[in-house]
Amino acid sequence: MKRRLVVVALVLLSVVELVHGDGWRWAPGSRPHSVTITEFGAVGDGKTLNTLPFQNAVFYARSFTDKGGAQLYVPKGRWLTGSFNLTSHLTLFLEEEAVIIGTKDPSQWPIVEPLPSYGQGLDLPGPRHRSLINGYNLSDVVITGNNGVIDGQGSVWWDWLHSHELNHSRPHIVEFLHSEEVVISNLTFLNSPAWSIHPVYCSNVKVHNVTIKTSLDAPLTDGIVPDSCSNVCIEDSSISVGHDAISLKSGWDNYGISFGRPTSDIHISRVDLQASSGAALAIGSEMSGGISDIHVDHIRIGSSSKGISFRTTPGRGGYIAEVVVADVVMDSVHLAIEFTGNWSSHPDDHFDPSFLPVIDKITLKNMEGTNISVAGVLSGIEGDPFSAICLSNLNFSIADSAPSSAWTCSNVHGYSELVLPKPCSELHDTSTNSSICFSLSSYSALAVL
Ligand SMILES: *[C@@H]1O[C@H](CO)[C@@H](O)[C@H](O)[C@H]1NC(C)=O
Ligand SMILES: *[C@@H]1O[C@H](CO)[C@@H](O)[C@H](O)[C@H]1NC(C)=O
Ligand SMILES: *[C@@H]1O[C@H](CO)[C@@H](O)[C@H](O)[C@H]1NC(C)=O
Ligand SMILES: *[C@@H]1O[C@H](CO)[C@@H](O)[C@H](O)[C@H]1NC(C)=O
Ligand SMILES: *[C@@H]1O[C@H](CO)[C@@H](O)[C@H](O)[C@H]1NC(C)=O
Ligand SMILES: *[C@@H]1O[C@H](CO)[C@@H](O)[C@H](O)[C@H]1NC(C)=O
Ligand SMILES: *[C@@H]1O[C@H](CO)[C@@H](O)[C@H](O)[C@H]1NC(C)=O
Ligand SMILES: *[C@@H]1O[C@H](CO)[C@@H](O)[C@H](O)[C@H]1NC(C)=O
Ligand SMILES: *[C@@H]1O[C@H](CO)[C@@H](O)[C@H](O)[C@H]1NC(C)=O
């Protein structure tokens, strides 16, 4: 009994550190029990379907939940599987040269209800395929390894999407719902059917030292998508995908507004991003639950369609506020900075266009860009301008086109200093000054609240 109290106290302490520490000192403890996937009849030949061994191994690991949890060890080999669930206090560990492969058989990816904050799947109305690796209502789960690989074999799904043969929306590689204390680290994720890592309605999530890749022409493949989550940390990772590399969301239109769960307190640091047809960092367009307290720094962006993109549209409601993006190096990016209030997609016709989003207190500072085609397009909503946009110390070298067309602005208010090429007049409005620039110190003060 006493021991259990001590454990509880330690866990609480770790959570406190996780929330208030400047780094994330909380590291997942090693588990007192370990099982190997081969003990459940799995065969790592790349051909045998191992869905049942994975499900049975997790079911067995569940018996250690109140005994400190268990590790599920996946040795070197090619482990073909369909969708399976994780459990609390579990570490899924992939050894070097262990590859978990998602089967191309869609019947091994069960159909589940759409998320309540979306009201439909990603690609189609109605239900969607469950992801390859799922967590629901869990706490203290680690997916890690000695650089093992999880390969979603997404190309079949991309083809079905292209040829309109999908019956239900595509699955992701990893999805956690309503979970907390989740760590994903030291792994490579390849070829997700849709998104690679999707935490939804979660808190205390850490993604560290992962590599994520899809082929660059893979349609609408995003890397990491924190969605209606709080306290998420993404660090030391490299992401190269077809659409958005990191995307922050919180539901959309009437569904997201009534669900009302924001994305807040997100830290992103030291990541290399490439987004061939989307944005390296996208905020929205699904932001109806609100997105705030976002701190991004030390980002490298290469060969991307867009660098940093804020997206919304009338009918979304919600807000994007209190965002600082600092210390960014970009090369070969078509559009470095985008703010758009006309991202026209909607889940259905039941949205109310009078629910206008608020975009406020966004600071972008210390950025250098080479071979940029357009520095910025900032277009707010007529009658609902985006406010307190601060651009500070940005230097974009514009390729080919005339620097005078480098910036286009409408329905935005803000302030700029030390920006090259010279930005549009909306951003050096004489009625504003540097006091609107949202600073890290005000960020930290808010983060503690
Ligand atoms: C996986 O979890 C879901 C609940 O999120 C449940 O409906 C489903 O039956 C579980 N599948 C297995 C194989 O345990
Ligand atoms: C979620 O997990 C907690 C225990 O961790 C349990 O009490 C609760 O019933 C679970 N809720 C659902 C919907 O499974
Ligand atoms: C990142 O993960 C790899 C294995 O995937 C490991 O060799 C390396 O040491 C890790 N780096 C850090 C900083 O954790
Ligand atoms: C869609 O459903 C049809 C009819 O049941 C089936 O033949 C086809 O294989 C399904 N396609 C996918 C991608 O699941
Ligand atoms: C990732 O790998 C590094 C180096 O091997 C190790 O120090 C770190 O603890 C690992 N992270 C996790 C969560 O296992
Ligand atoms: C500049 O960027 C464009 C894409 O925007 C790319 O095609 C071209 O190769 C880049 N040039 C150099 C010199 O990197
Ligand atoms: C929004 O975009 C659509 C096309 O994507 C265009 O038809 C419409 O005029 C735009 N609305 C505004 C207010 O710019
Ligand atoms: C802006 O960047 C260009 C090219 O990288 C560099 O030559 C120039 O000195 C920079 N200007 C400032 C003011 O930093
Ligand atoms: C900046 O603007 C604010 C509000 O408009 C004003 O209170 C403040 O005195 C100004 N500061 C400077 C240095 O001009």
Coordinates of C-alpha atoms and ligand atoms in Angstrom, one line a residue:
M1 CA 0.0 0.0 0.0
K2 CA 2.8 2.4 1.1
R3 CA 4.7 1.5 -2.0
R4 CA 1.8 2.2 -4.2
L5 CA 1.4 5.6 -2.6
V6 CA 5.1 6.3 -3.4
V7 CA 4.6 5.3 -7.0
V8 CA 1.6 7.6 -7.3
A9 CA 3.6 10.5 -5.8
L10 CA 6.4 9.8 -8.2
V11 CA 4.0 9.8 -11.2
L12 CA 2.5 13.0 -10.0
L13 CA 5.9 14.6 -9.6
S14 CA 6.8 13.5 -13.2
V15 CA 3.6 15.0 -14.5
V16 CA 4.4 18.3 -12.7
E17 CA 7.9 18.3 -14.2
L18 CA 6.4 17.6 -17.6
V19 CA 4.1 20.6 -17.3
H20 CA 6.4 23.1 -15.7
G21 CA 9.9 22.0 -16.5
D22 CA 11.7 23.9 -19.3
G23 CA 12.8 20.6 -20.9
W24 CA 10.8 17.4 -20.7
R25 CA 12.7 15.6 -18.1
W26 CA 10.0 12.9 -17.8
A27 CA 11.4 9.8 -19.4
P28 CA 9.3 6.6 -19.6
G29 CA 10.4 4.1 -17.0
S30 CA 11.5 0.8 -18.2
R31 CA 8.8 -1.8 -17.6
P32 CA 9.2 -4.6 -15.0
H33 CA 7.7 -7.1 -17.4
S34 CA 8.5 -7.9 -21.1
V35 CA 6.9 -10.1 -23.7
T36 CA 8.0 -10.8 -27.2
I37 CA 5.6 -10.8 -30.2
T38 CA 6.9 -14.3 -31.3
E39 CA 5.5 -15.7 -28.0
F40 CA 2.1 -15.1 -29.5
G41 CA 2.7 -16.9 -32.7
A42 CA 3.9 -13.9 -34.8
V43 CA 6.0 -14.7 -37.9
G44 CA 8.3 -11.9 -39.2
D45 CA 8.5 -13.1 -42.8
G46 CA 6.7 -10.1 -44.3
K47 CA 3.9 -12.4 -45.6
T48 CA 2.2 -13.9 -42.5
L49 CA -0.6 -11.7 -41.2
N50 CA 0.0 -11.0 -37.5
T51 CA -3.0 -9.0 -36.5
L52 CA -4.1 -11.6 -33.9
P53 CA -0.7 -12.1 -32.3
F54 CA -0.5 -8.3 -31.8
Q55 CA -4.0 -8.1 -30.4
N56 CA -3.4 -11.1 -28.1
A57 CA 0.0 -9.8 -26.9
V58 CA -1.6 -6.5 -25.9
F59 CA -4.5 -8.3 -24.2
Y60 CA -1.9 -10.3 -22.2
A61 CA 0.1 -7.1 -21.4
R62 CA -3.0 -5.6 -20.0
S63 CA -2.7 -8.1 -17.1
F64 CA 0.4 -6.1 -16.0
T65 CA -1.4 -2.8 -15.9
D66 CA -1.4 -2.5 -12.1
K67 CA 2.0 -4.2 -11.8
G68 CA 4.0 -1.4 -13.4
G69 CA 3.1 -2.3 -17.0
A70 CA 4.8 -4.3 -19.6
Q71 CA 7.0 -4.0 -22.7
L72 CA 5.9 -5.6 -25.9
Y73 CA 9.2 -6.4 -27.7
V74 CA 9.3 -6.6 -31.5
P75 CA 12.5 -8.2 -32.8
K76 CA 14.2 -7.8 -36.1
G77 CA 11.9 -9.0 -38.9
R78 CA 9.1 -7.8 -41.2
W79 CA 5.8 -8.1 -39.2
L80 CA 2.7 -7.7 -41.4
T81 CA -0.4 -6.8 -39.5
G82 CA -3.8 -5.2 -39.6
S83 CA -5.1 -2.7 -37.0
F84 CA -4.6 -3.3 -33.3
N85 CA -5.1 -1.5 -30.0
L86 CA -2.6 -0.6 -27.3
T87 CA -3.3 -0.6 -23.5
S88 CA -2.2 1.6 -20.6
H89 CA 1.3 1.3 -19.1
L90 CA 2.6 -0.4 -22.2
T91 CA 5.8 0.2 -24.1
L92 CA 5.8 -1.1 -27.7
F93 CA 9.5 -1.4 -28.5
L94 CA 10.8 -2.0 -32.1
E95 CA 14.3 -3.4 -32.3
E96 CA 16.7 -2.2 -35.0
E97 CA 15.6 -3.7 -38.3
A98 CA 12.1 -4.5 -36.9
V99 CA 9.5 -3.3 -39.4
I100 CA 5.8 -3.3 -38.6
I101 CA 4.0 -3.3 -41.9
G102 CA 0.4 -2.3 -42.4
T103 CA -1.5 -4.9 -44.6
K104 CA -2.9 -3.7 -47.9
D105 CA -6.2 -5.6 -47.2
P106 CA -8.7 -3.0 -46.2
S107 CA -10.9 -5.5 -44.3
Q108 CA -8.0 -5.7 -41.7
W109 CA -8.6 -2.0 -40.9
P110 CA -12.1 -2.0 -39.2
I111 CA -14.6 0.8 -39.7
V112 CA -15.3 3.2 -36.8
E113 CA -17.4 6.3 -36.2
P114 CA -16.1 9.7 -37.3
L115 CA -14.6 11.9 -34.6
P116 CA -17.3 14.0 -32.9
S117 CA -15.4 17.2 -33.5
Y118 CA -15.4 16.5 -37.3
G119 CA -18.8 14.8 -37.9
Q120 CA -17.2 12.9 -40.9
G121 CA -14.1 11.2 -42.0
L122 CA -11.1 12.9 -43.6
D123 CA -11.9 12.0 -47.2
L124 CA -15.6 11.0 -47.2
P125 CA -18.8 11.5 -45.2
G126 CA -19.7 8.8 -42.7
P127 CA -17.4 6.4 -40.8
R128 CA -13.7 5.9 -41.4
H129 CA -11.1 3.2 -41.2
R130 CA -9.4 2.6 -37.8
S131 CA -5.7 3.4 -37.7
L132 CA -3.0 0.8 -37.7
I133 CA -2.0 1.3 -34.0
N134 CA -4.7 2.8 -31.8
G135 CA -5.0 4.0 -28.2
Y136 CA -8.4 4.9 -26.6
N137 CA -8.7 6.2 -23.1
L138 CA -5.1 5.3 -22.1
S139 CA -2.4 6.7 -20.0
D140 CA 1.3 6.1 -19.9
V141 CA 2.0 4.5 -23.3
V142 CA 5.3 4.5 -25.1
I143 CA 6.0 3.6 -28.7
T144 CA 9.7 3.6 -29.2
G145 CA 12.6 1.5 -30.3
N146 CA 16.1 1.3 -31.6
N147 CA 15.1 3.0 -34.9
G148 CA 12.6 0.4 -35.9
V149 CA 10.2 1.2 -38.7
I150 CA 6.4 1.3 -39.0
D151 CA 5.4 1.2 -42.7
G152 CA 1.8 2.0 -43.5
Q153 CA 2.1 0.8 -47.2
G154 CA 0.0 3.8 -48.0
S155 CA 0.3 3.7 -51.8
V156 CA -2.8 1.4 -52.3
W157 CA -4.8 3.9 -50.3
W158 CA -3.4 6.9 -52.3
D159 CA -4.4 5.1 -55.5
W160 CA -7.9 4.4 -54.1
L161 CA -8.3 8.1 -53.2
H162 CA -7.2 9.2 -56.7
S163 CA -9.5 6.7 -58.4
H164 CA -12.5 7.4 -56.1
E165 CA -12.5 3.8 -55.0
L166 CA -12.4 4.4 -51.3
N167 CA -15.5 3.3 -49.5
H168 CA -14.5 5.0 -46.2
S169 CA -11.9 7.6 -45.2
R170 CA -8.3 6.5 -45.1
P171 CA -6.7 5.4 -41.8
H172 CA -3.6 6.8 -40.1
I173 CA -0.6 4.9 -38.8
V174 CA -0.9 5.9 -35.1
E175 CA -4.0 7.5 -33.5
F176 CA -4.6 8.1 -29.8
L177 CA -8.0 9.3 -28.5
H178 CA -8.7 10.6 -25.0
S179 CA -5.2 9.5 -23.7
E180 CA -2.5 11.1 -21.6
E181 CA 1.2 10.6 -21.0
V182 CA 2.0 9.3 -24.5
V183 CA 5.6 9.2 -25.8
I184 CA 6.6 8.3 -29.3
S185 CA 10.3 8.3 -30.0
N186 CA 13.3 6.8 -31.7
L187 CA 11.4 5.4 -34.7
T188 CA 10.8 5.9 -38.4
F189 CA 7.3 6.1 -39.9
L190 CA 6.9 5.5 -43.6
N191 CA 4.1 5.8 -46.1
S192 CA 1.1 6.5 -44.0
P193 CA -2.2 6.0 -45.8
A194 CA -3.2 9.5 -44.5
W195 CA -1.5 11.0 -41.4
S196 CA 1.4 9.4 -39.5
I197 CA 0.7 10.4 -35.9
H198 CA -2.7 11.8 -34.8
P199 CA -3.3 12.5 -31.1
V200 CA -6.9 13.6 -30.6
Y201 CA -8.4 14.8 -27.2
C202 CA -5.1 14.0 -25.5
S203 CA -2.8 15.7 -23.1
N204 CA 0.9 15.3 -22.2
V205 CA 2.1 13.9 -25.5
K206 CA 5.8 13.9 -26.4
V207 CA 7.1 13.1 -29.9
H208 CA 10.9 13.0 -29.9
N209 CA 13.5 11.9 -32.4
V210 CA 11.3 10.4 -35.1
T211 CA 11.6 10.4 -38.9
I212 CA 8.5 10.5 -40.9
K213 CA 8.4 10.1 -44.7
T214 CA 5.9 9.5 -47.4
S215 CA 6.5 9.7 -51.1
L216 CA 6.3 13.4 -52.0
D217 CA 3.4 13.0 -54.4
A218 CA 1.3 11.1 -51.8
P219 CA -2.0 13.0 -51.6
L220 CA -3.0 14.7 -48.3
T221 CA -0.5 12.8 -46.2
D222 CA 0.3 14.8 -43.1
G223 CA 3.1 14.1 -40.6
I224 CA 2.1 14.9 -37.0
V225 CA -1.4 16.3 -36.3
P226 CA -2.1 17.3 -32.7
D227 CA -5.9 17.8 -32.7
S228 CA -7.8 19.2 -29.7
C229 CA -4.8 18.3 -27.5
S230 CA -3.0 20.1 -24.7
N231 CA 0.6 20.1 -23.7
V232 CA 2.2 18.5 -26.7
C233 CA 5.9 18.6 -27.3
I234 CA 7.5 17.7 -30.7
E235 CA 11.3 17.8 -30.8
D236 CA 14.4 16.7 -32.8
S237 CA 12.5 15.2 -35.6
S238 CA 12.5 15.1 -39.4
I239 CA 9.3 15.1 -41.5
S240 CA 9.0 15.0 -45.2
V241 CA 5.5 14.3 -46.6
G242 CA 3.2 15.1 -49.5
H243 CA 0.9 17.6 -47.7
D244 CA 1.4 19.3 -44.3
A245 CA 4.4 18.2 -42.2
I246 CA 3.1 19.4 -38.8
S247 CA -0.5 20.5 -38.6
L248 CA -2.4 21.8 -35.5
K249 CA -6.1 21.4 -35.6
S250 CA -9.2 21.5 -33.2
G251 CA -12.3 20.3 -35.1
W252 CA -14.4 22.1 -37.6
D253 CA -17.5 24.2 -38.1
N254 CA -20.6 23.2 -36.1
Y255 CA -19.0 19.9 -35.0
G256 CA -15.9 21.5 -33.6
I257 CA -17.7 24.5 -32.1
S258 CA -20.1 22.3 -30.1
F259 CA -17.4 19.8 -29.1
G260 CA -15.4 22.8 -28.0
R261 CA -12.0 21.2 -27.2
P262 CA -9.1 23.5 -27.9
T263 CA -5.5 22.7 -28.9
S264 CA -3.2 24.6 -26.5
D265 CA 0.2 24.7 -25.0
I266 CA 2.1 23.2 -27.9
H267 CA 5.9 23.3 -28.1
I268 CA 7.7 22.5 -31.3
S269 CA 11.5 22.7 -31.5
R270 CA 14.4 21.6 -33.6
V271 CA 12.6 19.9 -36.5
D272 CA 13.4 19.6 -40.2
L273 CA 10.3 19.9 -42.4
Q274 CA 9.4 19.4 -46.0
A275 CA 5.9 19.6 -47.4
S276 CA 5.8 19.2 -51.1
S277 CA 2.2 20.3 -51.7
G278 CA 1.1 21.7 -48.3
A279 CA 2.8 23.7 -45.6
A280 CA 5.7 22.8 -43.4
L281 CA 3.7 24.1 -40.4
A282 CA 0.0 24.6 -40.8
I283 CA -2.4 25.9 -38.1
G284 CA -6.0 25.2 -39.1
S285 CA -8.0 25.2 -41.2
E286 CA -9.9 23.0 -38.7
M287 CA -9.6 25.3 -35.6
S288 CA -13.2 25.6 -34.4
G289 CA -12.3 24.4 -30.9
G290 CA -9.6 27.2 -30.7
I291 CA -5.8 27.0 -31.0
S292 CA -3.6 29.0 -28.6
D293 CA -0.4 29.1 -26.6
I294 CA 1.8 27.8 -29.5
H295 CA 5.5 28.1 -29.3
V296 CA 7.6 27.0 -32.2
D297 CA 11.4 27.5 -32.6
H298 CA 14.5 26.3 -34.4
I299 CA 12.8 25.0 -37.5
R300 CA 14.4 24.2 -40.9
I301 CA 12.1 24.2 -43.9
G302 CA 13.3 22.9 -47.3
S303 CA 11.7 22.4 -50.7
S304 CA 8.1 23.1 -49.7
S305 CA 5.1 24.6 -51.4
K306 CA 4.4 26.8 -48.3
G307 CA 6.4 27.5 -45.1
I308 CA 4.1 28.6 -42.3
S309 CA 0.3 28.7 -43.0
F310 CA -2.6 30.0 -40.8
R311 CA -5.9 28.9 -42.3
T312 CA -9.5 29.6 -41.5
T313 CA -12.8 30.5 -43.1
P314 CA -16.2 32.0 -42.1
G315 CA -18.3 29.4 -40.3
R316 CA -15.4 28.0 -38.3
G317 CA -15.8 30.1 -35.2
G318 CA -13.0 29.4 -32.8
Y319 CA -9.7 31.3 -32.6
I320 CA -6.0 31.1 -33.4
A321 CA -4.2 33.2 -30.8
E322 CA -1.0 33.7 -28.9
V323 CA 1.4 32.0 -31.3
V324 CA 5.1 32.6 -31.5
V325 CA 7.2 31.1 -34.3
A326 CA 10.9 32.0 -34.1
D327 CA 14.3 31.1 -35.5
V328 CA 13.3 29.6 -38.8
V329 CA 15.5 28.9 -41.8
M330 CA 13.8 28.3 -45.1
D331 CA 15.1 27.3 -48.5
S332 CA 13.3 26.8 -51.8
V333 CA 9.8 27.6 -50.5
H334 CA 7.2 28.9 -52.9
L335 CA 5.2 31.0 -50.3
A336 CA 7.0 31.6 -47.0
I337 CA 4.1 33.0 -44.9
E338 CA 0.4 32.5 -45.6
F339 CA -2.6 33.8 -43.6
T340 CA -5.9 32.9 -45.3
G341 CA -9.5 33.6 -44.3
N342 CA -10.9 31.8 -47.3
W343 CA -10.1 28.1 -46.8
S344 CA -13.3 27.0 -48.3
S345 CA -13.8 23.3 -47.3
H346 CA -16.6 22.5 -44.9
P347 CA -17.9 19.1 -43.5
D348 CA -21.4 19.7 -44.7
D349 CA -23.9 22.5 -45.3
H350 CA -25.0 22.9 -41.7
F351 CA -22.4 25.5 -40.8
D352 CA -23.4 29.1 -39.9
P353 CA -21.2 31.6 -41.8
S354 CA -21.9 34.2 -39.1
F355 CA -19.6 32.2 -36.8
L356 CA -16.4 34.2 -37.6
P357 CA -13.0 33.0 -36.4
V358 CA -10.6 35.3 -34.4
I359 CA -7.0 35.4 -35.5
D360 CA -5.0 37.5 -33.0
K361 CA -1.6 37.9 -31.4
I362 CA 0.6 36.0 -33.9
T363 CA 4.3 36.8 -33.8
L364 CA 6.7 35.5 -36.5
K365 CA 10.3 36.5 -35.8
N366 CA 13.9 35.7 -36.8
M367 CA 13.5 34.0 -40.1
E368 CA 15.8 33.7 -43.0
G369 CA 14.8 32.5 -46.4
T370 CA 16.7 31.8 -49.6
N371 CA 15.1 31.0 -53.0
I372 CA 11.6 32.1 -51.8
S373 CA 9.1 33.0 -54.6
V374 CA 6.6 34.9 -52.6
A375 CA 7.4 36.3 -49.1
G376 CA 3.8 36.6 -47.8
V377 CA 0.1 36.5 -48.7
L378 CA -1.9 37.7 -45.7
S379 CA -5.7 37.8 -46.4
G380 CA -8.1 38.2 -43.5
I381 CA -11.9 38.2 -43.6
E382 CA -13.7 41.3 -44.7
G383 CA -15.4 42.7 -41.6
D384 CA -13.4 40.4 -39.4
P385 CA -9.7 41.4 -39.9
F386 CA -6.9 39.3 -38.4
S387 CA -5.3 41.4 -35.7
A388 CA -2.0 41.9 -33.9
I389 CA 0.2 40.2 -36.5
C390 CA 3.8 41.0 -35.8
L391 CA 6.6 40.3 -38.2
S392 CA 10.1 41.0 -36.8
N393 CA 13.5 40.4 -38.2
L394 CA 12.6 38.5 -41.4
N395 CA 14.9 38.3 -44.4
F396 CA 13.6 36.5 -47.5
S397 CA 15.7 36.5 -50.7
I398 CA 13.1 36.5 -53.5
A399 CA 13.9 34.4 -56.5
D400 CA 13.0 35.8 -59.9
S401 CA 9.9 37.9 -59.3
A402 CA 10.1 41.6 -58.5
P403 CA 10.4 42.2 -54.7
S404 CA 7.6 44.7 -54.9
S405 CA 5.1 41.9 -55.3
A406 CA 6.7 39.9 -52.5
W407 CA 3.9 40.7 -50.0
T408 CA 0.1 40.9 -50.6
C409 CA -2.2 41.9 -47.6
S410 CA -5.9 42.5 -47.0
N411 CA -8.0 42.7 -43.9
V412 CA -5.0 42.3 -41.6
H413 CA -3.6 44.7 -39.0
G414 CA -0.2 44.5 -37.5
Y415 CA 3.3 45.7 -37.1
S416 CA 6.6 44.9 -38.7
E417 CA 10.2 45.7 -38.1
L418 CA 13.4 44.7 -39.9
V419 CA 11.6 42.9 -42.6
L420 CA 13.1 42.3 -46.1
P421 CA 11.6 42.8 -48.6
K422 CA 9.6 45.6 -47.2
P423 CA 6.1 44.3 -46.3
C424 CA 2.7 45.8 -47.2
S425 CA 1.4 49.0 -45.5
E426 CA -1.1 47.1 -43.4
L427 CA 1.9 45.8 -41.4
H428 CA 3.5 49.2 -40.7
D429 CA 0.4 51.0 -39.6
T430 CA 1.5 54.1 -37.7
S431 CA -1.2 53.4 -35.0
T432 CA 0.5 50.2 -33.9
N433 CA 4.0 49.7 -32.4
S434 CA 6.1 46.8 -31.1
S435 CA 3.9 46.4 -28.0
I436 CA 1.7 44.2 -30.1
C437 CA 4.5 41.7 -30.7
F438 CA 3.6 38.7 -28.7
S439 CA 6.7 37.7 -26.7
L440 CA 8.0 34.6 -25.2
S441 CA 7.8 36.0 -21.6
S442 CA 4.1 36.7 -22.0
Y443 CA 3.9 33.2 -23.5
S444 CA 5.4 31.6 -20.4
A445 CA 3.2 33.6 -18.1
L446 CA 0.2 32.3 -20.0
A447 CA 1.5 28.7 -20.1
V448 CA 1.5 28.6 -16.3
L449 CA -2.2 29.5 -16.1
Ligands
LIG1 C1 -10.1 -1.7 -30.0 O1 -10.6 -0.6 -29.2 C2 -11.9 -0.3 -29.6 C3 -12.4 0.9 -28.7 O2 -11.7 2.0 -29.0 C4 -12.9 -1.4 -29.5 O3 -14.2 -1.0 -30.0 C5 -12.3 -2.6 -30.3 O4 -13.2 -3.7 -30.1 C6 -10.9 -2.9 -29.8 N1 -10.4 -4.0 -30.7 C7 -9.8 -5.0 -30.1 C8 -9.3 -6.1 -31.1 O5 -9.6 -5.1 -28.9
LIG2 C1 -11.4 5.2 -19.2 O1 -10.5 4.7 -18.3 C2 -10.8 4.8 -16.9 C3 -9.7 4.2 -16.1 O2 -8.5 4.5 -16.6 C4 -12.2 4.1 -16.7 O3 -12.5 4.3 -15.4 C5 -13.2 4.6 -17.6 O4 -14.4 3.8 -17.5 C6 -12.8 4.5 -19.1 N1 -13.8 5.1 -20.0 C7 -14.2 4.5 -21.1 C8 -15.2 5.2 -21.9 O5 -13.7 3.4 -21.5
LIG3 C1 17.4 8.8 -31.9 O1 17.0 7.5 -32.2 C2 18.0 6.6 -32.6 C3 17.5 5.3 -32.8 O2 16.3 5.4 -33.5 C4 19.2 6.6 -31.6 O3 20.2 5.9 -32.1 C5 19.6 8.0 -31.3 O4 20.6 8.0 -30.3 C6 18.4 8.8 -30.8 N1 18.9 10.2 -30.6 C7 18.4 10.9 -29.5 C8 18.9 12.3 -29.4 O5 17.7 10.4 -28.7
LIG4 C1 -15.3 -1.0 -51.7 O1 -16.4 -1.8 -51.6 C2 -16.5 -2.6 -52.8 C3 -17.9 -3.3 -52.7 O2 -18.1 -3.9 -51.4 C4 -15.4 -3.6 -52.7 O3 -15.4 -4.5 -53.9 C5 -14.1 -2.9 -52.8 O4 -13.0 -3.7 -52.7 C6 -14.0 -1.8 -51.6 N1 -12.8 -1.0 -51.8 C7 -12.0 -0.7 -50.8 C8 -10.9 0.1 -51.1 O5 -12.2 -1.1 -49.6
LIG5 C1 15.9 7.2 -27.5 O1 17.2 6.8 -27.7 C2 18.2 7.4 -26.9 C3 19.5 6.9 -27.3 O2 19.6 5.6 -27.4 C4 17.9 7.1 -25.4 O3 18.7 7.9 -24.6 C5 16.4 7.6 -25.1 O4 16.1 7.2 -23.8 C6 15.5 6.9 -26.1 N1 14.1 7.4 -25.8 C7 13.2 6.6 -25.4 C8 11.9 7.3 -25.0 O5 13.3 5.4 -25.2
LIG6 C1 14.4 27.3 -56.0 O1 13.1 26.8 -55.6 C2 12.4 26.1 -56.7 C3 11.1 25.7 -56.1 O2 10.4 26.8 -55.5 C4 13.2 24.9 -57.2 O3 12.5 24.3 -58.2 C5 14.6 25.4 -57.6 O4 15.4 24.2 -57.9 C6 15.3 26.1 -56.4 N1 16.6 26.6 -56.9 C7 17.7 26.5 -56.2 C8 18.9 27.1 -56.8 O5 17.7 25.9 -55.1
LIG7 C1 -12.8 32.5 -51.7 O1 -12.3 31.5 -52.6 C2 -13.2 31.2 -53.6 C3 -12.6 30.1 -54.5 O2 -11.7 29.3 -53.8 C4 -13.6 32.4 -54.5 O3 -14.6 32.0 -55.4 C5 -14.2 33.4 -53.5 O4 -14.4 34.6 -54.3 C6 -13.2 33.8 -52.4 N1 -13.9 34.7 -51.5 C7 -13.3 35.8 -51.1 C8 -14.0 36.7 -50.1 O5 -12.1 36.1 -51.4
LIG8 C1 19.5 39.0 -46.1 O1 19.9 37.8 -46.7 C2 20.8 37.9 -47.8 C3 21.0 36.6 -48.5 O2 20.9 35.5 -47.6 C4 22.1 38.5 -47.2 O3 23.0 38.7 -48.3 C5 21.8 39.8 -46.5 O4 23.0 40.3 -45.9 C6 20.7 39.7 -45.5 N1 20.3 41.0 -45.0 C7 20.2 41.3 -43.7 C8 19.8 42.7 -43.4 O5 20.5 40.5 -42.8
LIG9 C1 2.6 51.7 -28.2 O1 1.1 51.6 -28.3 C2 0.5 51.5 -27.1 C3 -1.0 51.3 -27.4 O2 -1.4 51.8 -28.7 C4 0.7 52.7 -26.3 O3 0.0 52.6 -25.0 C5 2.2 52.8 -26.0 O4 2.5 54.0 -25.3 C6 3.0 52.8 -27.3 N1 4.4 52.7 -27.0 C7 5.3 53.4 -27.7 C8 6.8 53.2 -27.2 O5 5.1 54.2 -28.5

